[in-house]
Coordinates of C-alpha atoms and ligand atoms in Angstrom, one line a residue:
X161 CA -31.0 5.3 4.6
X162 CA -29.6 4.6 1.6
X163 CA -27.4 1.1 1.2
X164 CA -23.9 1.8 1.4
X165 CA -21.0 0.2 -0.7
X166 CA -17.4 -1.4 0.4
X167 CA -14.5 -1.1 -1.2
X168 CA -12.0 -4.1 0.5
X169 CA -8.6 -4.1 -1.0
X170 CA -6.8 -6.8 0.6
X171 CA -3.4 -7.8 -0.8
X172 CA -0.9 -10.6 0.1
X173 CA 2.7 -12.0 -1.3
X174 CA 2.2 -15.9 -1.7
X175 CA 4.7 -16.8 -3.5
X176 CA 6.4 -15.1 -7.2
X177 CA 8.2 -16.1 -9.9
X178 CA 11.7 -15.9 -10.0
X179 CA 12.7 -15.0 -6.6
X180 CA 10.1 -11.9 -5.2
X181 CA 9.6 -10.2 -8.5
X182 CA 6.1 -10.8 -9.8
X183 CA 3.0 -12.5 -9.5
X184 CA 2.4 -15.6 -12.3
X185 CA -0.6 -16.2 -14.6
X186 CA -1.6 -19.2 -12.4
X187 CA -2.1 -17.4 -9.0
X188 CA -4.1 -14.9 -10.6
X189 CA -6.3 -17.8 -12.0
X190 CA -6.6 -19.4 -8.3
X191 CA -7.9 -15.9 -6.6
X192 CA -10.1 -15.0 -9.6
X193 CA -11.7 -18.6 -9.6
X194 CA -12.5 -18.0 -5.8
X195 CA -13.7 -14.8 -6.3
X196 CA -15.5 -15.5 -9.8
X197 CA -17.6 -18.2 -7.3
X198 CA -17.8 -15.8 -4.6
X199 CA -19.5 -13.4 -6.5
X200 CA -22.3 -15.6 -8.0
X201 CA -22.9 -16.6 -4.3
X202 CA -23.9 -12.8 -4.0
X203 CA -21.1 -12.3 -1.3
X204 CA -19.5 -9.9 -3.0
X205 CA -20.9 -7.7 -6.1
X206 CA -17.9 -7.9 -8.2
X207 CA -13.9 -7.5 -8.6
X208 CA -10.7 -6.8 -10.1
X209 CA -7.3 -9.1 -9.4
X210 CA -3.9 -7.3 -9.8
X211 CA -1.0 -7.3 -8.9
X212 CA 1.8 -4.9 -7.5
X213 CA 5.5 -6.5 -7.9
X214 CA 5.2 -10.2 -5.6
X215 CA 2.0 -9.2 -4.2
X216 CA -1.5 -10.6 -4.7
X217 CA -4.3 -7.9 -4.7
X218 CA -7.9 -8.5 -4.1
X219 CA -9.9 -5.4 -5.3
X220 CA -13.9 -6.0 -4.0
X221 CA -17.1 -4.2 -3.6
X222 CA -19.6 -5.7 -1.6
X223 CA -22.2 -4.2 0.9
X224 CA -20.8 -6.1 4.0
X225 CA -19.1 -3.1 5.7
X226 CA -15.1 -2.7 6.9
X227 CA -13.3 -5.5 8.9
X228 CA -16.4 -8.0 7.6
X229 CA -15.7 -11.5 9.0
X230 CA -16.8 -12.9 5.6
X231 CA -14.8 -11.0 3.2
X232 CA -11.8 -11.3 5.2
X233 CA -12.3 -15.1 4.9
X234 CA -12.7 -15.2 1.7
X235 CA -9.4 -13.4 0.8
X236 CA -7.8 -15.4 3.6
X237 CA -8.9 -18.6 1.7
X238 CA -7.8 -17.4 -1.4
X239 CA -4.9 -16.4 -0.2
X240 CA -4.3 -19.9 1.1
X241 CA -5.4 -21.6 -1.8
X242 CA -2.6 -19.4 -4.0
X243 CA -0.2 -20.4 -1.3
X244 CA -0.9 -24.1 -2.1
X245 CA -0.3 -23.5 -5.5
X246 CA 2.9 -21.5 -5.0
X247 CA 4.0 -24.7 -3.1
X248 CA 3.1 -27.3 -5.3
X249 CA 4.8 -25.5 -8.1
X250 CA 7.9 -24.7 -6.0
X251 CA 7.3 -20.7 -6.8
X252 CA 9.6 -18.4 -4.2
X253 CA 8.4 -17.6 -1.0
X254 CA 5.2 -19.7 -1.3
X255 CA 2.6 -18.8 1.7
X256 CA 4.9 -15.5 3.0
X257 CA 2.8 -13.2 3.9
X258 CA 0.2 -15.6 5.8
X259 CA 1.6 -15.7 9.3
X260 CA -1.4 -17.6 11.5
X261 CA -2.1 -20.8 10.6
X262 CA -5.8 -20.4 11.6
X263 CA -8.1 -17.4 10.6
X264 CA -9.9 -15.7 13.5
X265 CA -12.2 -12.8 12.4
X266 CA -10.5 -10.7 10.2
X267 CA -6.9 -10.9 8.3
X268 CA -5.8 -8.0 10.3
X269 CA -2.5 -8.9 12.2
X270 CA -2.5 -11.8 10.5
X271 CA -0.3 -10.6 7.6
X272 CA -2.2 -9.7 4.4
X273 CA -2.5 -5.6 4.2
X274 CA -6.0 -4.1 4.3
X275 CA -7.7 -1.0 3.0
X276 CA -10.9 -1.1 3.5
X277 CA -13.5 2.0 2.9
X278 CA -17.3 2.0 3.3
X279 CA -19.0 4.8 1.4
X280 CA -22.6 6.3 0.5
X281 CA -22.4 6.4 -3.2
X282 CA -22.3 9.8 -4.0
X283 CA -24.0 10.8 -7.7
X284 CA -21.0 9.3 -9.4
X285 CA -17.9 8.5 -7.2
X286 CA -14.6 8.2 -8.8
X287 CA -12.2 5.7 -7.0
X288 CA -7.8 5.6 -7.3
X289 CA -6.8 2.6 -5.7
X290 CA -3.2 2.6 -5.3
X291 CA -0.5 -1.0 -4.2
X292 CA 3.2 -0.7 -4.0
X293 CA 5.7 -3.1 -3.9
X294 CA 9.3 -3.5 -1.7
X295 CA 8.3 -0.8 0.5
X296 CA 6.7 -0.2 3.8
X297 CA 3.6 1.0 5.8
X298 CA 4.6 5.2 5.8
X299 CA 5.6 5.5 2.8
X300 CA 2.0 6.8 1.6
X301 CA 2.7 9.5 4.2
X302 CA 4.1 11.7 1.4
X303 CA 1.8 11.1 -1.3
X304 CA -1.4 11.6 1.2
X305 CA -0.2 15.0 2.6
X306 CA 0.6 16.4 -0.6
X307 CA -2.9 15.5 -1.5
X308 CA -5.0 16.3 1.1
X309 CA -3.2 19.0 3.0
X310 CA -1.1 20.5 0.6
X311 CA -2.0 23.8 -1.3
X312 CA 1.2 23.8 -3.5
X313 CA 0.0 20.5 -4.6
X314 CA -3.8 20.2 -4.7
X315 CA -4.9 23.5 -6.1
X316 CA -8.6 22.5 -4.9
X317 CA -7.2 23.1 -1.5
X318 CA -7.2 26.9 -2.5
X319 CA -10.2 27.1 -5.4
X320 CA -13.0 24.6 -4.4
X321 CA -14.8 26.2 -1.4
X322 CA -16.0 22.7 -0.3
X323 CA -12.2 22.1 0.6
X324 CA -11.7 25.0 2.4
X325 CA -12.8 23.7 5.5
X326 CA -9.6 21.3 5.2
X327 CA -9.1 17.8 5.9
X328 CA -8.6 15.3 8.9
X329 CA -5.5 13.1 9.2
X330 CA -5.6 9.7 11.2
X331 CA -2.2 8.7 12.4
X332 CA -1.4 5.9 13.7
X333 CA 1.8 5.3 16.2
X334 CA 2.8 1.3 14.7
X335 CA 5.3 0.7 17.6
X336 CA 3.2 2.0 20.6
X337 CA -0.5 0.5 18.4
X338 CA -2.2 3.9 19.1
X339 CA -3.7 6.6 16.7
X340 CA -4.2 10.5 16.9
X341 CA -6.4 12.3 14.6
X342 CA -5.0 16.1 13.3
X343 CA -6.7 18.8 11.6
X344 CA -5.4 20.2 9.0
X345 CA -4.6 23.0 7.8
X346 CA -5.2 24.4 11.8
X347 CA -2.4 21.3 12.6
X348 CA -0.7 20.9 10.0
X349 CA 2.9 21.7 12.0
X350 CA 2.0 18.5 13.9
X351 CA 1.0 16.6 11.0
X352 CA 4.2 16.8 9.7
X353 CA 6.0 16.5 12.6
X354 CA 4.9 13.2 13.1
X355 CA 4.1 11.7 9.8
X356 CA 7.9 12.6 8.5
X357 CA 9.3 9.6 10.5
X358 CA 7.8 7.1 7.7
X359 CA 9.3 4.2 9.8
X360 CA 6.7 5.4 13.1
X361 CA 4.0 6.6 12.5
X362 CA 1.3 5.8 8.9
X363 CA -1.7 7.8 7.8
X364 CA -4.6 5.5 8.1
X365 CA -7.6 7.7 7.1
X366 CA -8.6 11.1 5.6
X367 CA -11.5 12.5 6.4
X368 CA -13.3 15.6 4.9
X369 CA -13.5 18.1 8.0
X370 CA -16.9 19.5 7.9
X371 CA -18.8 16.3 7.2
X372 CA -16.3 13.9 7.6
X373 CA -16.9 12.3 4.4
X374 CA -14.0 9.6 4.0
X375 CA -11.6 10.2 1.6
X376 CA -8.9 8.0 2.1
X377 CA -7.6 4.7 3.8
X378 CA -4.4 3.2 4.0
X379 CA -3.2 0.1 5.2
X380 CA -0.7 0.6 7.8
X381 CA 0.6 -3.2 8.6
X382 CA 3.5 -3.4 10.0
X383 CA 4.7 -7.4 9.1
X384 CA 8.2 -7.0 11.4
X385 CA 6.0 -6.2 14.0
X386 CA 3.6 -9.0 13.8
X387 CA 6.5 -11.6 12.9
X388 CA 8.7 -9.8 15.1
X389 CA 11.9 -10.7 12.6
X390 CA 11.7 -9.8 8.7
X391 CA 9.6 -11.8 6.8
X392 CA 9.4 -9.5 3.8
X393 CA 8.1 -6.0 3.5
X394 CA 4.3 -3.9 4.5
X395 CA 3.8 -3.4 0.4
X396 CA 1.2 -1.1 1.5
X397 CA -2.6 -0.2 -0.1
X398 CA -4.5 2.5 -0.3
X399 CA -8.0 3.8 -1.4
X400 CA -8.5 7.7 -2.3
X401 CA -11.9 8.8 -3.3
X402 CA -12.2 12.0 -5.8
X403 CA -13.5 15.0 -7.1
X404 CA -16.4 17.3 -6.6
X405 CA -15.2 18.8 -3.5
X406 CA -12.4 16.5 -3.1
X407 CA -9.0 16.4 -4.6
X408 CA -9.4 15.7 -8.7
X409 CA -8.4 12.5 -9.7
X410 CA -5.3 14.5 -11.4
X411 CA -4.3 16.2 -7.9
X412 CA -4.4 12.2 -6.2
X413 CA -1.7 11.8 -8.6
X414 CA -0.1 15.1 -9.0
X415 CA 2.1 13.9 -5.9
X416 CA 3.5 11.2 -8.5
X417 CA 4.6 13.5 -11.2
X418 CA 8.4 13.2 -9.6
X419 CA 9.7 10.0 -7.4
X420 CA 10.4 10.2 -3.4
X421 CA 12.3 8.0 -1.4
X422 CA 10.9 5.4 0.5
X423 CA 12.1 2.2 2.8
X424 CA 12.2 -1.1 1.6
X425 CA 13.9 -2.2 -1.8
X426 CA 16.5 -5.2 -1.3
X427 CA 15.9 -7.1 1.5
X428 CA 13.5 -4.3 3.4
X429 CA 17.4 -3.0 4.5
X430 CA 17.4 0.5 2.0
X431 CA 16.1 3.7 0.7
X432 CA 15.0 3.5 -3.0
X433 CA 13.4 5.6 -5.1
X434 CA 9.4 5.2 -5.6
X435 CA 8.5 3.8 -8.8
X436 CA 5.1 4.9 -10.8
X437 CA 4.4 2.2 -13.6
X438 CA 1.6 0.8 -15.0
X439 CA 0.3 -3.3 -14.4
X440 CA 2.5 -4.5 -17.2
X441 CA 6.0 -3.0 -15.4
X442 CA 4.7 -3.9 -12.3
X443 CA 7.7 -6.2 -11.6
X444 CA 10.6 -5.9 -8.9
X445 CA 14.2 -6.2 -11.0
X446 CA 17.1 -4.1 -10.4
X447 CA 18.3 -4.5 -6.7
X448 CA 14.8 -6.0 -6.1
X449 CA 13.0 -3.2 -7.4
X450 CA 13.0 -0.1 -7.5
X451 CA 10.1 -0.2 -5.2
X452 CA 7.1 0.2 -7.7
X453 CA 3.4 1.6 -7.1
X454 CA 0.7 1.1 -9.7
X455 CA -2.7 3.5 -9.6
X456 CA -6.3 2.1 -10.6
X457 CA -9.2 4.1 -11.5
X458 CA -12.8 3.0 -11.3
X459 CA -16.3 5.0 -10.8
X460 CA -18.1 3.3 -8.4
X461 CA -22.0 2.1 -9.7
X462 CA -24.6 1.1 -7.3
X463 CA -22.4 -1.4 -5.1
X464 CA -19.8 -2.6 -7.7
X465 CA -16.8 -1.3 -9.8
X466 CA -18.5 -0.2 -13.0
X467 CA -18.7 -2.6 -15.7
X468 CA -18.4 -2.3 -19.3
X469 CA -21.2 -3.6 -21.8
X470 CA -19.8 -6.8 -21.6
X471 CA -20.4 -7.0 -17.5
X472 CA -16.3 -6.3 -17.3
X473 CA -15.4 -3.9 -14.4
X474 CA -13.4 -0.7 -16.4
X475 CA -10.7 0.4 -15.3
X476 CA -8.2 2.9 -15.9
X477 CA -4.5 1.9 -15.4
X478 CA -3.3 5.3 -14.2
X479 CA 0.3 4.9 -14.3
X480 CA 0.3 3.7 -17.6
X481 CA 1.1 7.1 -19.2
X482 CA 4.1 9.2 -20.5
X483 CA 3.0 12.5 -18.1
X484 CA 5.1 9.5 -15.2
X485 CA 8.0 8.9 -17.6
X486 CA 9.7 11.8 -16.1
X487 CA 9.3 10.3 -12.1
X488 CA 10.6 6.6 -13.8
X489 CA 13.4 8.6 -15.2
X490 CA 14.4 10.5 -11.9
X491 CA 14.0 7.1 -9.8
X492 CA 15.9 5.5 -12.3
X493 CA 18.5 8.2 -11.5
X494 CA 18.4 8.4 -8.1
X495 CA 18.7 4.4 -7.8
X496 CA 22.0 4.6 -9.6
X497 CA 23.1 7.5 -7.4
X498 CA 22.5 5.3 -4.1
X499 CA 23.5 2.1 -5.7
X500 CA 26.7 4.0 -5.7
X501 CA 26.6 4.1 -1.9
X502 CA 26.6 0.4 -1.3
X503 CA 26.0 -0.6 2.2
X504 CA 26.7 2.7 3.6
X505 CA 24.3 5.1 5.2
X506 CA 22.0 6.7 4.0
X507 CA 21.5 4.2 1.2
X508 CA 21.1 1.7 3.8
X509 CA 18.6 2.1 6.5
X510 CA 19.7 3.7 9.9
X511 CA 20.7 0.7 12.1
X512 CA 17.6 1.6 14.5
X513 CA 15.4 0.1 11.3
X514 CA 18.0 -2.3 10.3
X515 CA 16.9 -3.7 13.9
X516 CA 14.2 -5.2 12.0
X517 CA 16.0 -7.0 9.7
X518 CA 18.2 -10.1 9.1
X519 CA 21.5 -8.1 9.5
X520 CA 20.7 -9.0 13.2
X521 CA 21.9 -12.3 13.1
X522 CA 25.0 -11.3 11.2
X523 CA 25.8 -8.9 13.9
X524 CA 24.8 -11.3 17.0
X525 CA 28.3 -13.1 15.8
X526 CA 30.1 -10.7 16.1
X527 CA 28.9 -8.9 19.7
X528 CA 31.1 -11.6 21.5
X529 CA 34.7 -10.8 19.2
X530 CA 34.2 -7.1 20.8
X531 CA 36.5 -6.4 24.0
X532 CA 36.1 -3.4 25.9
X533 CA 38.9 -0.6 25.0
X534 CA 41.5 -0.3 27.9
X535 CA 42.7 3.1 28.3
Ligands
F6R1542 C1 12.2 -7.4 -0.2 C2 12.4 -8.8 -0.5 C3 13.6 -9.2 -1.1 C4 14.4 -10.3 -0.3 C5 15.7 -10.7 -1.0 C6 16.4 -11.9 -0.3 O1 11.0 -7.1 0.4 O2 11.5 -9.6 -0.2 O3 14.5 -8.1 -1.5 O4 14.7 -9.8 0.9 O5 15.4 -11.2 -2.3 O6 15.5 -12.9 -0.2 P1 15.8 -14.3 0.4 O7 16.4 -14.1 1.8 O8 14.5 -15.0 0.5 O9 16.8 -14.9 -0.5
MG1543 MG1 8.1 -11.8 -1.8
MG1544 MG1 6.0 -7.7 -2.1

C-alpha cells in the first residue's frame, strides 16, 4: 500500500495586535521557528504559517495520520510558546484560545480548531485550505453544500460522470456531541434541514459516495461549549480537495463569488457579512471585522506542500483577486445595512445564542428588578 500523506491545519488565537485584529510579525517568527526545527527533525515534511484576522494557523503535511499525538503536541507547544510571547509583550488576549493548562493527547477540546485530512496522493492532488476569522463553527455549512451538493453551483455535479454518484455529508450535532452522515443528492431535504441551523449542527466531512474518497474536513469546535462562557469565537478551518472528479478548484470557490451571513463579528453577539480577502487584508477592523475568510491553494507532492526551486512551499493566495471584489463590495454593503440596526434583532443574535455570550451577566442584574405583573 502506498504511504499516505496528512494535511493538519490546526489554528489558534494567542494573542493580536491592537485589540483581536491581527496576528504580528513576531508570533509568526515563534511558530515558524518551532516548525522550521520540527521539520528537520523529520516530524513533519514541511509547512506554511498564516494567519486569518487574530488567529494563528499551522498548515502541515506529515505522514503521521489524523488526531496524531505528536503533531498535536507540536502545535500545542507552539501555540504555548506564541502565548508566552503575546504575554511578555503585553499583546491582547495573550494565551485565549488555549483552555487546559496541560496537553493530553490531542488539541481537540482543548481549544485550538482542527482540520485534519489523510489522503492517498492521487496523480497530482490540488488542495484549498480555507480560515476565517470572528465567526463560528457552521458557518462553512453554506459554502460546503453549495459545493458538494449543489448543481446550480458546482456544474461538475451535472457534467463530470465521476460525480454523479453524489457526495456524503458528515454532520455533527455540537450541543448533543453526536454525528449523522447523509447522502446526497438522495437526502439532500435532510441535509438542509439540519445544516441551515448554523448555530447546531457543522459539516465535518465530505466524502465522495462511491469510493468514499475524502473531500473535505472542517473543524467544528465549539469554544462556548468547552469554556462554557465566551471566550472568543470557533474561527473555523477547513480542507477541500479538488478536481478530476471532484469539484474544480474554481467551483470550491464559486460559493464565494457573493458574501453570506454568518455568526460572530463583535463580540461573537451578531450576524455579519462573510468577508473573502486575501493574506494581506486578513485583518478584523470595522465592528471587529467584518468576519473575513482567506483561501490557500497548494498541489500536494509526495508528502509535502509543493515547493518551488528554492525548496519554498508555493502557494496560491486565492482570495487575492478582483473576480471577489464584488462579494467585499456586497459585505461591505450589507455591514452598513445591519450596522444600521444596532442591538436589535436580527443584527444581533437571537437571545437563545446570545445565551452564550457575556450579555448574560448584564442581564443576571437585572432578573431580580423584574416583579411579576398583577392583573
Ligand atoms: C470577537 C472578539 C471581539 C471581542 C471584543 C471585546 O470574536 O473576540 O469582538 O469580543 O473586541 O473584547 P474584550 O471583551 O476583550 O474587550
Ligand atoms: Mg482574539
Ligand atoms: Mg479570531
Amino acid at each position: 500500500m502506498s504511504k499516505k500523506t496528512t494535511i493538519s491545519l490546526i489554528k489558534c488565537d494567542v494573542g493580536s495586535l491592537a485589540g483581536h485584529h491581527v496576528v504580528p510579525k513576531p508570533l509568526f517568527n515563534v511558530a515558524e521557528k518551532t516548525l522550521k526545527e520540527a521539520a528537520e527533525k523529520g516530524l513533519i515534511n514541511n509547512f506554511f504559517v498564516f494567519n486569518a484576522g487574530d488567529d494563528l494557523e499551522l498548515l502541515m503535511l506529515h505522514e503521521r495520520g489524523e488526531k496524531n499525538n505528536e503533531i498535536h503536541k507540536l502545535a500545542w507547544d507552539t501555540f504555548t510558546q506564541a502565548a508566552g510571547k503575546a504575554l511578555e509583550m503585553k499583546l491582547y488576549g495573550a494565551g485565549q484560545d488555549l483552555l487546559k493548562n496541560a496537553f493530553s493527547g490531542n488539541v481537540c477540546g482543548m481549544g485550538p480548531g482542527v482540520a485534519e485530512m489523510e489522503i492517498e496522493e492521487r496523480a497530482s492532488d490540488p488542495i484549498v485550505v480555507f480560515a476565517a476569522d470572528k465567526t463560528s463553527a457552521g458557518s462553512f455549512n453554506y459554502p460546503l453544500f453549495r459545493m458538494f451538493a449543489d448543481p446550480m453551483s458546482t456544474a461538475g455535479l451535472v457534467i463530470d460522470p465521476h460525480m454523479l454518484c453524489g457526495f456524503k455529508f458528515e454532520v455533527v450535532d455540537t450541543l448533543e456531541d453526536k454525528s449523522i452522515i447523509l447522502k446526497c443528492p438522495e437526502e439532500m431535504y435532510e441535509l438542509l434541514a439540519l445544516i441551515g441551523s448554523v448555530g447546531r449542527y457543522a459539516i465535518s466531512r465530505v466524502w465522495r459516495a462511491n469510493d468514499d474518497l475524502i473531500c473535505a474536513a472542517s473543524s467544528v469546535t465549539k469554544l462556548s461549549l468547552i469554556a462554557g462562557k465566551y471566550v472568543g469565537k470557533d474561527d473555523p478551518v477547513m480542507i477541500a480537495r479538488a478536481q478530476h472528479g471532484l469539484p474544480a478548484v474554481g467551483e470550491i470557490l464559486a460559493p464565494f463569488m457573493h458574501s453570506y451571513f454568518v455568526q460572530g463579528w463583535m463580540r461573537g453577539s451578531h450576524w455579519g457579512p462573510l468577508m473573502p480577502v486575501g493574506l494581506k487584508a486578513s485583518k478584523c477592523t470595522v465592528f471587529d471585522g467584518p468576519p473575513r475568510i482567506v483561501a490557500l491553494g497548494f498541489q500536494v507532492a509526495n508528502g509535502k506542500i509543493a515547493n518551488d526551486d528554492e525548496g519554498n512551499p508555493m502557494i496560491a493566495d486565492l482570495f487575492d483577486d478582483p473576480a471577489f471584489a464584488l462579494a467585499r463590495h456586497e459585505a461591505m454593503q450589507n455591514a452598513s445595512t445591519l450596522r444600521r440596526m444596532g442591538e436589535f434583532e436580527p443584527a444581533r443574535l437571537s437571545s437563545e445564542e446570545m445565551e452564550y455570550t457575556t450579555i448574560q451577566q448584564v442581564l443576571g442584574k437585572l432578573g431580580e428588578r423584574f416583579k411579576p405583573i398583577k392583573e
